[in-house]
Steps between C-alpha positions, in 0.01 A plus 500: 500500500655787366459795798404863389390824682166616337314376816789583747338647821120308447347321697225240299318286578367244234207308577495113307861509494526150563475371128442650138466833422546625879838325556622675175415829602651427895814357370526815220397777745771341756765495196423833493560604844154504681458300786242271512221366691401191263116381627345211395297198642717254374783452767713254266471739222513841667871323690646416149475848354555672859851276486574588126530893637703390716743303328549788291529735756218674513276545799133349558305385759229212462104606601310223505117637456160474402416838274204435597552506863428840611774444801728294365508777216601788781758232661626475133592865512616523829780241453620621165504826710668371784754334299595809211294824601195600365370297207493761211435260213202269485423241232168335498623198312302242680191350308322210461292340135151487447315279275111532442258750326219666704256289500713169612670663771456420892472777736821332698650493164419848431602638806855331520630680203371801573676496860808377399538718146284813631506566853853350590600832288301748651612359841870471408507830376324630815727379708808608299370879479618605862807425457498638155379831626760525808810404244360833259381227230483177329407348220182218502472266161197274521507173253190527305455318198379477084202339649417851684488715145304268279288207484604144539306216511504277830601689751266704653647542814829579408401758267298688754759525747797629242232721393422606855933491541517742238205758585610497849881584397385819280316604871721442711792702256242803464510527916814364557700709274481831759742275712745390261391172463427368128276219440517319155372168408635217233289279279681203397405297229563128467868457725646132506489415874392184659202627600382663176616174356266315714203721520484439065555126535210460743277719313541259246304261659230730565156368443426797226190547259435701178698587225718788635553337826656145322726765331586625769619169640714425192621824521612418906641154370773663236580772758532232802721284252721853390565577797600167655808547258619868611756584800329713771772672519466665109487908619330583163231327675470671829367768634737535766744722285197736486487486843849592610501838280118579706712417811801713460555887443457488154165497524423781728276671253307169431198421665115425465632281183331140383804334304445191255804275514316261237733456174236741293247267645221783537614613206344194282172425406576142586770603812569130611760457128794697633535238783396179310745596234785618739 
């Protein structure tokens, strides 16, 4: 890990930094000099990237948290705090998939996504703001998603909440902004990680009807076999260089701004070809 100074003096916290697109961005903003609280559920995974810092001589600290925990969220903050100073970075990173249209849904099903992909932001970034405001400013970036700016069959949870990610990010920037805090959000498109990987094989199997809907399978089937053959490590791919330029200096005059990272994908009449064709 090559070390640079772009993020010397931060303090970030990246929440589902224990695999995919999280531990990219933890390991890059630490290569660049922030210190970083990594959070994620997964203890295995959240010690593996927590140890790669290390080994390259950067500094972390391993949160292990619920986002959806409204305390464990706060105790989140307070040791990255504890441990670096106040946390002047935050990325929302951590999300889970959602498979179902309206009308199939559960209200348990429902409600997980929104918690973990909607609220889990609002109360991260609540607790971050404090500390944000005491340290003269900060910079929040919130992981939305393609699936927030237009419509996708099959996932009508998940769509909702990035929607809900990205209309409460263009709030909070137009009140935070006073403070010196900027608030941005990031819309991925399709990014090889395991669990992108697995949310397209298993909707594969799902027990669709109608014309558009079996298309829509297929569709999931080429992408889910695509991306079983790409490194998740391929930075064309990844949001996460987005991310460090929101989270450094550079970016001062930057805020209230919904970024596609989706290879032209919402560009395209039919967006899913950029990906399928690599």
């Amino acid at each position: 890990m090559t070390m640079g100074d772009r993020l010397a003096g931060k303090v970030a916290i990246v929440t589902g930094a224990g695999s995919g697109i999280g531990r990219t961005a933890a390991i890059r903003f630490a290569a660049e000099g922030a210190k970083v609280g990594c959070a994620d559920r997964d203890r295995d995974g959240l010690d593996t990237t927590v140890q790669e810092i290390l080994d390259s001589d950067g500094q972390a600290v391993a949160c292990e948290v619920d986002v959806t925990d409204e305390k464990l969220v706060e105790q989140m903050v307070t040791e990255t705090s504890d441990a670096f100073g106040a946390v002047t970075v935050l990325y929302s990173n951590a999300g889970i998939a959602g498979s179902g249209n309206a009308k199939d849904l559960t209200l348990a099903e429902w409600e997980k996504v929104i918690a973990v992909n909607l609220t889990s932001v609002w109360l991260c970034s609540r607790a971050c703001l404090p500390g944000m405001i005491e340290a003269g400013g900060g910079s929040i970036i919130n992981q939305a998603s393609v699936g927030g700016l237009v419509g996708v069959p099959g996932i009508a949870s998940y769509a909702a909440a990035k929607a809900g990610v990205i209309g409460l990010t263009k709030q909070m920037a137009r009140r935070v902004r006073a403070i010196e805090v900027s608030g941005n959000a990031i819309c991925p498109g399709t990014v090889p990680t395991p669990l992108v990987e697995k949310t397209y094989m298993a909707r594969v199997d799902l027990p669709l009807r109608g014309r558009g809907l079996i298309r829509h399978r297929r569709t999931s089937r080429t992408i889910a076999i695509s991306l079983s053959d790409r490194a998740c490590g391929d930075d064309r791919r990844h949001p996460q260089i987005f991310a460090l330029y929101l989270a450094s200096d550079e970016s001062a005059w930057t805020t209230g701004v919904v970024v596609p990272i989706d290879g032209g994908m919402t560009a395209s009449r039919s967006g899913l070809k950029p990906f399928v064709r690599g």
